[in-house]
Amino acid sequence: MRNDPIGVFDSGVGGLNVLAECVRLMPNEKFIYLADTANMPYGSKPPSDIKRAACACANALFAMNCKALVVACNTATVTAIDDIRALYGTRVVVGLEPSVKPCFRELGKNGYAVALVTQATYASDKLARLLETCDGRIIPIARPELAKLIEDNIGDISKVGRHVFDILEPYRDAESVVLGCSHYTYIKDIINEFYDGDVKIYDGATGAAERLKYCLALSDIQTENAAGGGVRFYKTVGDGIVAD
Ligand code: DGL
């Protein structure tokens, strides 16, 4: 068990940011990354479709002998992590939630923040519960198109710059931006440029990796390998999974 890999999945490239943090914190663990590209984007699908896709990813990764799972996707976490945990109750399953709480804690007295999220995350009870303690000072913005736009332009992310500037224009005086979708890590520099560097950006990737490390220790299933773990990459194609 100890030396088995850890499964990480997202609908596409977004979860790679979470994976990178996991590898940085736990370099001796082995990881398997699954990009569910056949079902991308998750964020504009109804909850039942997201649950089906996310549970299929969890099934596939546990079938590859993973000892733990990271749901490296905000949309899949808020929509399907309870279902995944119901299926795999005894396993370590870590999710990715928008960093609303740390953002609100650090918000200036008169400041406000925006939380960029997918449509499905926007509509979720979990986001509503996170926001209800924030005095209306974290404004959620649903962008059904943005994750796919980022995925399609990952080779030259500057191409989405104008689009991101247009989204942020009404919120020029925001103090902080919460990245409520793992794909949005790729537009951090664009957001910084829009605010001339005068903005705090909250990304849940590091928190998720820290949580994974903590849960592995708690369950006493950290690897004994001291020689570096490595990552294997897979993606979904149609109804199947292929090495990437
Ligand atoms: N990367 C996913 C997230 O963190 C969503 C992208 C998608 O819509 O597929 O929410």
Short mmCIF file of N, CA, C and O in Angstrom, two decimals, residues 145-195:
data_model
loop_
_atom_site.label_atom_id
_atom_site.label_comp_id
_atom_site.label_asym_id
_atom_site.label_seq_id
_atom_site.Cartn_x
_atom_site.Cartn_y
_atom_site.Cartn_z
N GLU A 145 -17.23 29.71 -20.05
CA GLU A 145 -16.37 29.50 -21.23
C GLU A 145 -14.87 29.47 -20.90
O GLU A 145 -14.05 29.03 -21.71
N LEU A 146 -14.49 29.98 -19.73
CA LEU A 146 -13.08 30.33 -19.50
C LEU A 146 -12.13 29.12 -19.41
O LEU A 146 -11.04 29.14 -19.99
N ALA A 147 -12.56 28.07 -18.71
CA ALA A 147 -11.66 26.91 -18.55
C ALA A 147 -11.33 26.30 -19.92
O ALA A 147 -10.17 25.99 -20.21
N LYS A 148 -12.34 26.17 -20.77
CA LYS A 148 -12.12 25.57 -22.10
C LYS A 148 -11.22 26.48 -22.95
O LYS A 148 -10.34 26.01 -23.68
N LEU A 149 -11.43 27.78 -22.80
CA LEU A 149 -10.60 28.75 -23.53
C LEU A 149 -9.13 28.61 -23.12
O LEU A 149 -8.23 28.67 -23.96
N ILE A 150 -8.92 28.43 -21.83
CA ILE A 150 -7.55 28.25 -21.31
C ILE A 150 -6.98 26.92 -21.83
O ILE A 150 -5.85 26.86 -22.31
N GLU A 151 -7.78 25.87 -21.73
CA GLU A 151 -7.33 24.55 -22.20
C GLU A 151 -6.91 24.63 -23.69
O GLU A 151 -5.87 24.12 -24.07
N ASP A 152 -7.72 25.31 -24.48
CA ASP A 152 -7.46 25.37 -25.93
C ASP A 152 -6.28 26.27 -26.28
O ASP A 152 -5.73 26.17 -27.37
N ASN A 153 -5.93 27.19 -25.37
CA ASN A 153 -4.84 28.14 -25.68
C ASN A 153 -3.65 27.95 -24.77
O ASN A 153 -2.85 28.87 -24.58
N ILE A 154 -3.50 26.75 -24.23
CA ILE A 154 -2.47 26.52 -23.21
C ILE A 154 -1.06 26.73 -23.80
O ILE A 154 -0.14 27.11 -23.09
N GLY A 155 -0.93 26.55 -25.11
CA GLY A 155 0.36 26.76 -25.76
C GLY A 155 0.74 28.23 -25.85
O GLY A 155 1.92 28.58 -25.99
N ASP A 156 -0.23 29.13 -25.83
CA ASP A 156 0.03 30.57 -25.89
C ASP A 156 -1.07 31.29 -25.11
O ASP A 156 -2.03 31.81 -25.68
N ILE A 157 -0.90 31.29 -23.78
CA ILE A 157 -1.95 31.76 -22.89
C ILE A 157 -2.23 33.26 -23.06
O ILE A 157 -3.32 33.74 -22.72
N SER A 158 -1.27 33.98 -23.66
CA SER A 158 -1.48 35.43 -23.85
C SER A 158 -2.72 35.69 -24.73
O SER A 158 -3.31 36.76 -24.68
N LYS A 159 -3.12 34.67 -25.50
CA LYS A 159 -4.29 34.84 -26.39
C LYS A 159 -5.59 35.06 -25.61
O LYS A 159 -6.57 35.55 -26.16
N VAL A 160 -5.62 34.66 -24.33
CA VAL A 160 -6.86 34.87 -23.56
C VAL A 160 -6.79 36.16 -22.74
O VAL A 160 -7.73 36.49 -22.01
N GLY A 161 -5.70 36.89 -22.89
CA GLY A 161 -5.48 38.11 -22.08
C GLY A 161 -6.61 39.12 -22.19
O GLY A 161 -7.17 39.58 -21.19
N ARG A 162 -6.98 39.46 -23.44
CA ARG A 162 -8.04 40.48 -23.66
C ARG A 162 -9.35 40.04 -23.00
O ARG A 162 -10.05 40.83 -22.37
N HIS A 163 -9.66 38.76 -23.16
CA HIS A 163 -10.89 38.20 -22.61
C HIS A 163 -10.91 38.32 -21.07
O HIS A 163 -11.91 38.73 -20.48
N VAL A 164 -9.78 38.01 -20.45
CA VAL A 164 -9.69 38.08 -18.98
C VAL A 164 -9.79 39.55 -18.53
O VAL A 164 -10.48 39.87 -17.55
N PHE A 165 -9.14 40.45 -19.26
CA PHE A 165 -9.23 41.88 -18.92
C PHE A 165 -10.70 42.34 -18.96
O PHE A 165 -11.15 43.08 -18.09
N ASP A 166 -11.44 41.89 -19.98
CA ASP A 166 -12.86 42.28 -20.09
C ASP A 166 -13.69 41.75 -18.91
O ASP A 166 -14.58 42.43 -18.41
N ILE A 167 -13.37 40.54 -18.47
CA ILE A 167 -14.09 39.97 -17.31
C ILE A 167 -13.85 40.81 -16.07
O ILE A 167 -14.76 41.08 -15.28
N LEU A 168 -12.59 41.25 -15.90
CA LEU A 168 -12.21 41.93 -14.65
C LEU A 168 -12.53 43.42 -14.64
O LEU A 168 -12.58 44.04 -13.57
N GLU A 169 -12.76 43.99 -15.83
CA GLU A 169 -12.95 45.45 -15.93
C GLU A 169 -13.97 46.01 -14.91
O GLU A 169 -13.68 47.02 -14.25
N PRO A 170 -15.14 45.38 -14.72
CA PRO A 170 -16.09 45.95 -13.74
C PRO A 170 -15.59 45.86 -12.29
O PRO A 170 -16.22 46.43 -11.40
N TYR A 171 -14.51 45.13 -12.06
CA TYR A 171 -14.03 44.91 -10.68
C TYR A 171 -12.62 45.48 -10.50
O TYR A 171 -11.80 44.92 -9.79
N ARG A 172 -12.37 46.60 -11.14
CA ARG A 172 -11.03 47.18 -11.15
C ARG A 172 -10.52 47.50 -9.74
O ARG A 172 -9.33 47.47 -9.47
N ASP A 173 -11.45 47.82 -8.83
CA ASP A 173 -11.02 48.18 -7.47
C ASP A 173 -11.07 47.00 -6.49
O ASP A 173 -11.00 47.20 -5.27
N ALA A 174 -11.18 45.79 -7.01
CA ALA A 174 -11.14 44.62 -6.11
C ALA A 174 -9.76 44.51 -5.47
O ALA A 174 -8.75 44.87 -6.09
N GLU A 175 -9.76 44.02 -4.25
CA GLU A 175 -8.48 43.89 -3.54
C GLU A 175 -7.82 42.53 -3.84
O GLU A 175 -6.62 42.41 -3.89
N SER A 176 -8.67 41.51 -4.04
CA SER A 176 -8.14 40.16 -4.23
C SER A 176 -8.97 39.40 -5.26
O SER A 176 -10.13 39.74 -5.50
N VAL A 177 -8.34 38.36 -5.80
CA VAL A 177 -9.03 37.47 -6.73
C VAL A 177 -8.82 36.03 -6.25
O VAL A 177 -7.69 35.61 -6.01
N VAL A 178 -9.93 35.30 -6.10
CA VAL A 178 -9.85 33.88 -5.74
C VAL A 178 -9.94 33.08 -7.04
O VAL A 178 -10.88 33.26 -7.83
N LEU A 179 -8.97 32.21 -7.26
CA LEU A 179 -9.00 31.34 -8.43
C LEU A 179 -9.81 30.11 -8.08
O LEU A 179 -9.31 29.19 -7.43
N GLY A 180 -11.08 30.10 -8.49
CA GLY A 180 -11.98 29.02 -8.09
C GLY A 180 -12.09 27.93 -9.13
O GLY A 180 -13.13 27.25 -9.22
N CYS A 181 -11.05 27.74 -9.92
CA CYS A 181 -11.00 26.68 -10.93
C CYS A 181 -9.52 26.43 -11.17
O CYS A 181 -8.75 27.39 -11.33
N SER A 182 -9.13 25.15 -11.18
CA SER A 182 -7.69 24.87 -11.27
C SER A 182 -7.09 25.37 -12.60
O SER A 182 -5.89 25.67 -12.66
N HIS A 183 -7.90 25.48 -13.64
CA HIS A 183 -7.39 26.02 -14.90
C HIS A 183 -6.93 27.47 -14.76
O HIS A 183 -6.08 27.94 -15.52
N TYR A 184 -7.53 28.20 -13.82
CA TYR A 184 -7.27 29.64 -13.75
C TYR A 184 -5.87 29.98 -13.23
O TYR A 184 -5.43 31.12 -13.33
N THR A 185 -5.17 28.99 -12.67
CA THR A 185 -3.77 29.22 -12.26
C THR A 185 -2.95 29.73 -13.46
O THR A 185 -2.04 30.53 -13.29
N TYR A 186 -3.33 29.26 -14.64
CA TYR A 186 -2.58 29.67 -15.85
C TYR A 186 -2.78 31.14 -16.22
O TYR A 186 -2.05 31.65 -17.05
N ILE A 187 -3.78 31.79 -15.63
CA ILE A 187 -4.00 33.21 -15.98
C ILE A 187 -3.59 34.14 -14.83
O ILE A 187 -3.92 35.32 -14.84
N LYS A 188 -2.84 33.59 -13.87
CA LYS A 188 -2.37 34.40 -12.74
C LYS A 188 -1.61 35.64 -13.21
O LYS A 188 -1.85 36.76 -12.74
N ASP A 189 -0.70 35.45 -14.15
CA ASP A 189 0.11 36.59 -14.63
C ASP A 189 -0.75 37.63 -15.33
O ASP A 189 -0.51 38.83 -15.23
N ILE A 190 -1.76 37.15 -16.06
CA ILE A 190 -2.66 38.08 -16.77
C ILE A 190 -3.44 38.91 -15.74
O ILE A 190 -3.61 40.12 -15.89
N ILE A 191 -3.91 38.25 -14.68
CA ILE A 191 -4.66 38.95 -13.63
C ILE A 191 -3.76 39.98 -12.95
O ILE A 191 -4.14 41.15 -12.75
N ASN A 192 -2.54 39.58 -12.65
CA ASN A 192 -1.57 40.49 -12.04
C ASN A 192 -1.32 41.70 -12.93
O ASN A 192 -1.24 42.83 -12.46
N GLU A 193 -1.21 41.45 -14.23
CA GLU A 193 -0.97 42.54 -15.18
C GLU A 193 -2.15 43.50 -15.19
O GLU A 193 -1.97 44.73 -15.20
N PHE A 194 -3.38 42.95 -15.16
CA PHE A 194 -4.57 43.81 -15.17
C PHE A 194 -4.56 44.77 -13.98
O PHE A 194 -4.92 45.94 -14.10
N TYR A 195 -4.15 44.26 -12.81
CA TYR A 195 -4.16 45.09 -11.59
C TYR A 195 -2.80 45.76 -11.35
O TYR A 195 -2.54 46.22 -10.24
#
